[in-house]
Amino acid sequence: MKTDMPTADTEEDRAADGPACAATRRGRPRSEAAEQAIFTAVVDLMAGGTTMAELTIEGIATAAGVGKATIYRRWPNKEALLVDVVGKLEVPMPEPTGGGVRVDLIEMIDYMRRRGLAKRTRWVLKAALGQMHSLPELHKAYHERVVKPRREAGLRLIRRAVDEGVLRSDLDVDLLGDLLMGPILYRSILWEDSDLEDPDLARKMVDSLIEGLAPR
């Protein structure tokens, strides 16, 4: 994978930061404006047909109107930058509301449903996730920083459901997680024509699971 090496921060780099920062409103932190310009540049390049493998730090810097050193001050390499960009495109995962474990499970599954809808309408995100399999370093980083924490959050809810007597305690927690999260992942990722528009889909899935796996 091609990755440009960082260079010292030069006058040209600092000058290049200017236009991106000048476009922001007064009082907004300089770093936030530069980062937004970089994020936008990556998305625009991919929307124009540039693949993740073809992206370079130099090309991103040029499109963002910043110097390469501006990017390297924030990310050690292209892979780290792309993980942040894809994470920014994702629908934020909701925090548990405290309305009960059943409600929290429904909200988690509904988050996955909405994420599936976002992937279909925002093809840049969908293309990025598809291309990661050909970029092992990026795929590993994305799994560690995005996928793994979300799965662990889901398993924490499953453990709560077991502790509160909502789900059976004689089954492996990982298996329960697969039984709960598997159907919505199948519909949102593998089954392209599945119906994700139903706002009641998450409740139906969770209640079906609870009914079938409730303690006898």
PDB file of C-alpha atoms in Angstrom:
ATOM      1  CA  MET A   1       0.000   0.000   0.000  1.00  0.00           C
ATOM      2  CA  LYS A   2       1.366   3.332  -0.990  1.00  0.00           C
ATOM      3  CA  THR A   3       1.744   5.747   1.913  1.00  0.00           C
ATOM      4  CA  ASP A   4       3.575   9.065   1.739  1.00  0.00           C
ATOM      5  CA  MET A   5       6.135   9.776   4.432  1.00  0.00           C
ATOM      6  CA  PRO A   6       5.701  12.873   6.583  1.00  0.00           C
ATOM      7  CA  THR A   7       7.779  15.932   5.857  1.00  0.00           C
ATOM      8  CA  ALA A   8       8.744  18.869   8.017  1.00  0.00           C
ATOM      9  CA  ASP A   9       6.179  21.642   8.383  1.00  0.00           C
ATOM     10  CA  THR A  10       7.244  24.255   5.844  1.00  0.00           C
ATOM     11  CA  GLU A  11       6.103  27.759   5.023  1.00  0.00           C
ATOM     12  CA  GLU A  12       4.222  26.269   2.069  1.00  0.00           C
ATOM     13  CA  ASP A  13       2.444  23.850   4.410  1.00  0.00           C
ATOM     14  CA  ARG A  14       1.398  26.637   6.734  1.00  0.00           C
ATOM     15  CA  ALA A  15       0.309  28.789   3.829  1.00  0.00           C
ATOM     16  CA  ALA A  16      -1.722  25.919   2.429  1.00  0.00           C
ATOM     17  CA  ASP A  17      -3.639  25.686   5.697  1.00  0.00           C
ATOM     18  CA  GLY A  18      -4.881  29.224   5.269  1.00  0.00           C
ATOM     19  CA  PRO A  19      -7.701  28.874   2.686  1.00  0.00           C
ATOM     20  CA  ALA A  20      -9.291  25.919   4.483  1.00  0.00           C
ATOM     21  CA  CYS A  21      -9.245  27.780   7.775  1.00  0.00           C
ATOM     22  CA  ALA A  22     -10.370  31.079   6.303  1.00  0.00           C
ATOM     23  CA  ALA A  23     -13.528  29.404   5.011  1.00  0.00           C
ATOM     24  CA  THR A  24     -14.709  28.643   8.527  1.00  0.00           C
ATOM     25  CA  ARG A  25     -16.638  30.962  10.781  1.00  0.00           C
ATOM     26  CA  ARG A  26     -14.798  33.327  13.138  1.00  0.00           C
ATOM     27  CA  GLY A  27     -13.906  31.766  16.474  1.00  0.00           C
ATOM     28  CA  ARG A  28     -13.896  28.173  15.171  1.00  0.00           C
ATOM     29  CA  PRO A  29     -10.699  26.314  16.114  1.00  0.00           C
ATOM     30  CA  ARG A  30      -8.130  26.215  13.308  1.00  0.00           C
ATOM     31  CA  SER A  31      -7.588  22.472  13.714  1.00  0.00           C
ATOM     32  CA  GLU A  32     -11.301  21.714  13.351  1.00  0.00           C
ATOM     33  CA  ALA A  33     -11.488  23.630  10.060  1.00  0.00           C
ATOM     34  CA  ALA A  34      -8.430  21.853   8.665  1.00  0.00           C
ATOM     35  CA  GLU A  35      -9.734  18.430   9.680  1.00  0.00           C
ATOM     36  CA  GLN A  36     -13.115  19.114   8.090  1.00  0.00           C
ATOM     37  CA  ALA A  37     -11.380  20.148   4.858  1.00  0.00           C
ATOM     38  CA  ILE A  38      -9.383  16.913   4.894  1.00  0.00           C
ATOM     39  CA  PHE A  39     -12.451  14.757   5.586  1.00  0.00           C
ATOM     40  CA  THR A  40     -14.356  16.499   2.796  1.00  0.00           C
ATOM     41  CA  ALA A  41     -11.465  16.024   0.382  1.00  0.00           C
ATOM     42  CA  VAL A  42     -11.365  12.265   0.989  1.00  0.00           C
ATOM     43  CA  VAL A  43     -15.124  11.900   0.514  1.00  0.00           C
ATOM     44  CA  ASP A  44     -15.079  14.044  -2.646  1.00  0.00           C
ATOM     45  CA  LEU A  45     -12.184  12.074  -4.121  1.00  0.00           C
ATOM     46  CA  MET A  46     -13.955   8.770  -3.491  1.00  0.00           C
ATOM     47  CA  ALA A  47     -17.223  10.169  -4.829  1.00  0.00           C
ATOM     48  CA  GLY A  48     -15.284  11.026  -7.976  1.00  0.00           C
ATOM     49  CA  GLY A  49     -14.201   7.413  -8.397  1.00  0.00           C
ATOM     50  CA  THR A  50     -10.837   7.312  -6.608  1.00  0.00           C
ATOM     51  CA  THR A  51     -10.445   4.045  -4.708  1.00  0.00           C
ATOM     52  CA  MET A  52      -8.962   3.777  -1.249  1.00  0.00           C
ATOM     53  CA  ALA A  53      -5.885   2.088  -2.668  1.00  0.00           C
ATOM     54  CA  GLU A  54      -5.393   4.968  -5.105  1.00  0.00           C
ATOM     55  CA  LEU A  55      -5.691   7.683  -2.458  1.00  0.00           C
ATOM     56  CA  THR A  56      -2.413   9.286  -1.396  1.00  0.00           C
ATOM     57  CA  ILE A  57      -1.602  11.769   1.322  1.00  0.00           C
ATOM     58  CA  GLU A  58      -0.298  14.149  -1.329  1.00  0.00           C
ATOM     59  CA  GLY A  59      -3.506  13.923  -3.345  1.00  0.00           C
ATOM     60  CA  ILE A  60      -5.687  14.387  -0.272  1.00  0.00           C
ATOM     61  CA  ALA A  61      -3.628  17.381   0.867  1.00  0.00           C
ATOM     62  CA  THR A  62      -3.919  19.018  -2.545  1.00  0.00           C
ATOM     63  CA  ALA A  63      -7.687  18.490  -2.662  1.00  0.00           C
ATOM     64  CA  ALA A  64      -8.089  19.819   0.882  1.00  0.00           C
ATOM     65  CA  GLY A  65      -5.912  22.879   0.297  1.00  0.00           C
ATOM     66  CA  VAL A  66      -3.508  21.952   3.104  1.00  0.00           C
ATOM     67  CA  GLY A  67       0.091  20.803   3.316  1.00  0.00           C
ATOM     68  CA  LYS A  68       1.026  17.159   3.821  1.00  0.00           C
ATOM     69  CA  ALA A  69       2.482  18.004   7.224  1.00  0.00           C
ATOM     70  CA  THR A  70      -0.963  19.233   8.290  1.00  0.00           C
ATOM     71  CA  ILE A  71      -2.313  15.729   7.716  1.00  0.00           C
ATOM     72  CA  TYR A  72       0.623  13.985   9.358  1.00  0.00           C
ATOM     73  CA  ARG A  73       0.253  16.123  12.479  1.00  0.00           C
ATOM     74  CA  ARG A  74      -3.145  14.501  12.955  1.00  0.00           C
ATOM     75  CA  TRP A  75      -2.740  10.986  11.536  1.00  0.00           C
ATOM     76  CA  PRO A  76       0.396   8.803  11.354  1.00  0.00           C
ATOM     77  CA  ASN A  77      -0.542   7.357   7.954  1.00  0.00           C
ATOM     78  CA  LYS A  78      -3.260   7.070   5.337  1.00  0.00           C
ATOM     79  CA  GLU A  79      -4.860   4.062   7.001  1.00  0.00           C
ATOM     80  CA  ALA A  80      -5.494   5.924  10.254  1.00  0.00           C
ATOM     81  CA  LEU A  81      -7.000   8.845   8.339  1.00  0.00           C
ATOM     82  CA  LEU A  82      -9.322   6.594   6.332  1.00  0.00           C
ATOM     83  CA  VAL A  83     -10.563   4.808   9.453  1.00  0.00           C
ATOM     84  CA  ASP A  84     -11.526   8.195  10.916  1.00  0.00           C
ATOM     85  CA  VAL A  85     -13.203   9.269   7.675  1.00  0.00           C
ATOM     86  CA  VAL A  86     -15.292   6.084   7.445  1.00  0.00           C
ATOM     87  CA  GLY A  87     -16.128   6.322  11.150  1.00  0.00           C
ATOM     88  CA  LYS A  88     -17.344   9.891  10.612  1.00  0.00           C
ATOM     89  CA  LEU A  89     -19.650   8.707   7.821  1.00  0.00           C
ATOM     90  CA  GLU A  90     -21.190   6.071  10.073  1.00  0.00           C
ATOM     91  CA  VAL A  91     -24.431   6.687  11.935  1.00  0.00           C
ATOM     92  CA  PRO A  92     -23.450   7.273  15.607  1.00  0.00           C
ATOM     93  CA  MET A  93     -24.279   4.358  17.910  1.00  0.00           C
ATOM     94  CA  PRO A  94     -26.843   5.384  20.556  1.00  0.00           C
ATOM     95  CA  GLU A  95     -26.078   5.248  24.250  1.00  0.00           C
ATOM     96  CA  PRO A  96     -28.355   3.060  26.422  1.00  0.00           C
ATOM     97  CA  THR A  97     -31.326   5.126  27.588  1.00  0.00           C
ATOM     98  CA  GLY A  98     -31.888   3.297  30.842  1.00  0.00           C
ATOM     99  CA  GLY A  99     -35.446   2.465  29.802  1.00  0.00           C
ATOM    100  CA  GLY A 100     -34.904  -1.234  30.414  1.00  0.00           C
ATOM    101  CA  VAL A 101     -32.803  -3.852  28.667  1.00  0.00           C
ATOM    102  CA  ARG A 102     -35.530  -4.690  26.132  1.00  0.00           C
ATOM    103  CA  VAL A 103     -35.738  -1.040  25.064  1.00  0.00           C
ATOM    104  CA  ASP A 104     -31.956  -0.799  24.832  1.00  0.00           C
ATOM    105  CA  LEU A 105     -31.786  -3.976  22.712  1.00  0.00           C
ATOM    106  CA  ILE A 106     -34.434  -2.598  20.349  1.00  0.00           C
ATOM    107  CA  GLU A 107     -32.536   0.690  20.022  1.00  0.00           C
ATOM    108  CA  MET A 108     -29.305  -1.187  19.240  1.00  0.00           C
ATOM    109  CA  ILE A 109     -30.945  -3.259  16.493  1.00  0.00           C
ATOM    110  CA  ASP A 110     -32.710  -0.188  15.129  1.00  0.00           C
ATOM    111  CA  TYR A 111     -29.313   1.550  14.974  1.00  0.00           C
ATOM    112  CA  MET A 112     -28.104  -1.292  12.733  1.00  0.00           C
ATOM    113  CA  ARG A 113     -31.243  -0.959  10.612  1.00  0.00           C
ATOM    114  CA  ARG A 114     -30.672   2.771  10.121  1.00  0.00           C
ATOM    115  CA  ARG A 115     -26.989   2.139   9.439  1.00  0.00           C
ATOM    116  CA  GLY A 116     -28.025  -0.253   6.678  1.00  0.00           C
ATOM    117  CA  LEU A 117     -30.263   2.412   5.158  1.00  0.00           C
ATOM    118  CA  ALA A 118     -27.430   4.951   5.341  1.00  0.00           C
ATOM    119  CA  LYS A 119     -25.075   2.568   3.523  1.00  0.00           C
ATOM    120  CA  ARG A 120     -27.525   2.240   0.679  1.00  0.00           C
ATOM    121  CA  THR A 121     -28.091   5.953   0.259  1.00  0.00           C
ATOM    122  CA  ARG A 122     -24.460   6.990   0.910  1.00  0.00           C
ATOM    123  CA  TRP A 123     -22.634   4.831  -1.584  1.00  0.00           C
ATOM    124  CA  VAL A 124     -19.271   6.303  -0.633  1.00  0.00           C
ATOM    125  CA  LEU A 125     -19.526   4.582   2.751  1.00  0.00           C
ATOM    126  CA  LYS A 126     -20.675   1.359   1.155  1.00  0.00           C
ATOM    127  CA  ALA A 127     -17.814   1.448  -1.356  1.00  0.00           C
ATOM    128  CA  ALA A 128     -15.314   2.154   1.417  1.00  0.00           C
ATOM    129  CA  LEU A 129     -16.449  -0.800   3.511  1.00  0.00           C
ATOM    130  CA  GLY A 130     -16.330  -3.049   0.444  1.00  0.00           C
ATOM    131  CA  GLN A 131     -12.800  -1.985  -0.481  1.00  0.00           C
ATOM    132  CA  MET A 132     -11.405  -2.597   3.010  1.00  0.00           C
ATOM    133  CA  HIS A 133     -11.175  -6.331   2.399  1.00  0.00           C
ATOM    134  CA  SER A 134      -8.443  -5.704  -0.161  1.00  0.00           C
ATOM    135  CA  LEU A 135      -6.519  -3.472   2.270  1.00  0.00           C
ATOM    136  CA  PRO A 136      -5.600  -5.723   5.239  1.00  0.00           C
ATOM    137  CA  GLU A 137      -4.052  -3.003   7.402  1.00  0.00           C
ATOM    138  CA  LEU A 138      -7.041  -0.714   7.008  1.00  0.00           C
ATOM    139  CA  HIS A 139      -9.499  -3.571   7.523  1.00  0.00           C
ATOM    140  CA  LYS A 140      -7.750  -4.574  10.755  1.00  0.00           C
ATOM    141  CA  ALA A 141      -7.683  -0.984  12.048  1.00  0.00           C
ATOM    142  CA  TYR A 142     -11.370  -0.491  11.247  1.00  0.00           C
ATOM    143  CA  HIS A 143     -12.267  -3.750  12.987  1.00  0.00           C
ATOM    144  CA  GLU A 144     -10.331  -2.812  16.122  1.00  0.00           C
ATOM    145  CA  ARG A 145     -11.548   0.792  16.354  1.00  0.00           C
ATOM    146  CA  VAL A 146     -15.130   0.503  15.066  1.00  0.00           C
ATOM    147  CA  VAL A 147     -16.463  -3.062  14.755  1.00  0.00           C
ATOM    148  CA  LYS A 148     -15.021  -4.566  17.954  1.00  0.00           C
ATOM    149  CA  PRO A 149     -16.212  -1.786  20.317  1.00  0.00           C
ATOM    150  CA  ARG A 150     -19.717  -1.978  18.852  1.00  0.00           C
ATOM    151  CA  ARG A 151     -19.868  -5.742  19.239  1.00  0.00           C
ATOM    152  CA  GLU A 152     -18.652  -5.452  22.833  1.00  0.00           C
ATOM    153  CA  ALA A 153     -21.379  -2.878  23.521  1.00  0.00           C
ATOM    154  CA  GLY A 154     -23.932  -5.327  22.154  1.00  0.00           C
ATOM    155  CA  LEU A 155     -22.601  -8.175  24.276  1.00  0.00           C
ATOM    156  CA  ARG A 156     -22.834  -5.981  27.376  1.00  0.00           C
ATOM    157  CA  LEU A 157     -26.540  -5.576  26.660  1.00  0.00           C
ATOM    158  CA  ILE A 158     -26.885  -9.329  26.195  1.00  0.00           C
ATOM    159  CA  ARG A 159     -25.240  -9.935  29.589  1.00  0.00           C
ATOM    160  CA  ARG A 160     -27.657  -7.451  31.158  1.00  0.00           C
ATOM    161  CA  ALA A 161     -30.560  -9.309  29.586  1.00  0.00           C
ATOM    162  CA  VAL A 162     -29.276 -12.584  31.038  1.00  0.00           C
ATOM    163  CA  ASP A 163     -28.668 -11.043  34.470  1.00  0.00           C
ATOM    164  CA  GLU A 164     -32.167  -9.548  34.519  1.00  0.00           C
ATOM    165  CA  GLY A 165     -33.770 -12.844  33.513  1.00  0.00           C
ATOM    166  CA  VAL A 166     -34.903 -11.626  30.092  1.00  0.00           C
ATOM    167  CA  LEU A 167     -32.797 -14.217  28.228  1.00  0.00           C
ATOM    168  CA  ARG A 168     -31.754 -17.738  29.163  1.00  0.00           C
ATOM    169  CA  SER A 169     -28.578 -18.099  31.178  1.00  0.00           C
ATOM    170  CA  ASP A 170     -27.649 -21.573  29.899  1.00  0.00           C
ATOM    171  CA  LEU A 171     -26.504 -20.307  26.476  1.00  0.00           C
ATOM    172  CA  ASP A 172     -23.157 -18.818  25.523  1.00  0.00           C
ATOM    173  CA  VAL A 173     -23.245 -14.999  25.487  1.00  0.00           C
ATOM    174  CA  ASP A 174     -21.423 -14.822  22.136  1.00  0.00           C
ATOM    175  CA  LEU A 175     -24.017 -17.190  20.641  1.00  0.00           C
ATOM    176  CA  LEU A 176     -26.844 -15.042  22.006  1.00  0.00           C
ATOM    177  CA  GLY A 177     -25.171 -12.015  20.454  1.00  0.00           C
ATOM    178  CA  ASP A 178     -25.002 -13.755  17.090  1.00  0.00           C
ATOM    179  CA  LEU A 179     -28.657 -14.785  17.340  1.00  0.00           C
ATOM    180  CA  LEU A 180     -29.673 -11.198  18.082  1.00  0.00           C
ATOM    181  CA  MET A 181     -27.380  -9.256  15.759  1.00  0.00           C
ATOM    182  CA  GLY A 182     -27.052 -11.791  12.953  1.00  0.00           C
ATOM    183  CA  PRO A 183     -30.477 -11.274  11.313  1.00  0.00           C
ATOM    184  CA  ILE A 184     -30.195  -7.482  11.035  1.00  0.00           C
ATOM    185  CA  LEU A 185     -26.591  -7.710   9.804  1.00  0.00           C
ATOM    186  CA  TYR A 186     -27.719 -10.221   7.173  1.00  0.00           C
ATOM    187  CA  ARG A 187     -30.488  -7.909   6.024  1.00  0.00           C
ATOM    188  CA  SER A 188     -28.399  -4.737   6.028  1.00  0.00           C
ATOM    189  CA  ILE A 189     -25.173  -6.127   4.531  1.00  0.00           C
ATOM    190  CA  LEU A 190     -25.724  -9.378   2.603  1.00  0.00           C
ATOM    191  CA  TRP A 191     -29.339  -9.108   1.428  1.00  0.00           C
ATOM    192  CA  GLU A 192     -29.331  -6.081  -0.844  1.00  0.00           C
ATOM    193  CA  ASP A 193     -33.083  -6.085  -1.521  1.00  0.00           C
ATOM    194  CA  SER A 194     -34.224  -6.606   2.070  1.00  0.00           C
ATOM    195  CA  ASP A 195     -36.835  -4.265   3.528  1.00  0.00           C
ATOM    196  CA  LEU A 196     -35.201  -2.001   6.099  1.00  0.00           C
ATOM    197  CA  GLU A 197     -37.794   0.769   5.858  1.00  0.00           C
ATOM    198  CA  ASP A 198     -40.075  -0.702   8.535  1.00  0.00           C
ATOM    199  CA  PRO A 199     -39.452   1.363  11.716  1.00  0.00           C
ATOM    200  CA  ASP A 200     -40.955  -1.493  13.764  1.00  0.00           C
ATOM    201  CA  LEU A 201     -38.512  -4.093  12.424  1.00  0.00           C
ATOM    202  CA  ALA A 202     -36.146  -3.878  15.400  1.00  0.00           C
ATOM    203  CA  ARG A 203     -38.947  -4.414  17.915  1.00  0.00           C
ATOM    204  CA  LYS A 204     -40.227  -7.437  15.996  1.00  0.00           C
ATOM    205  CA  MET A 205     -36.748  -8.972  15.900  1.00  0.00           C
ATOM    206  CA  VAL A 206     -35.984  -8.391  19.566  1.00  0.00           C
ATOM    207  CA  ASP A 207     -39.382  -9.542  20.806  1.00  0.00           C
ATOM    208  CA  SER A 208     -39.178 -12.667  18.656  1.00  0.00           C
ATOM    209  CA  LEU A 209     -35.791 -13.491  20.154  1.00  0.00           C
ATOM    210  CA  ILE A 210     -36.923 -12.790  23.709  1.00  0.00           C
ATOM    211  CA  GLU A 211     -40.046 -14.906  23.247  1.00  0.00           C
ATOM    212  CA  GLY A 212     -38.013 -17.816  21.937  1.00  0.00           C
ATOM    213  CA  LEU A 213     -35.103 -17.532  24.381  1.00  0.00           C
ATOM    214  CA  ALA A 214     -36.808 -16.384  27.570  1.00  0.00           C
ATOM    215  CA  PRO A 215     -36.154 -18.548  30.649  1.00  0.00           C
ATOM    216  CA  ARG A 216     -38.718 -21.315  31.030  1.00  0.00           C
TER     217      ARG A 216
END
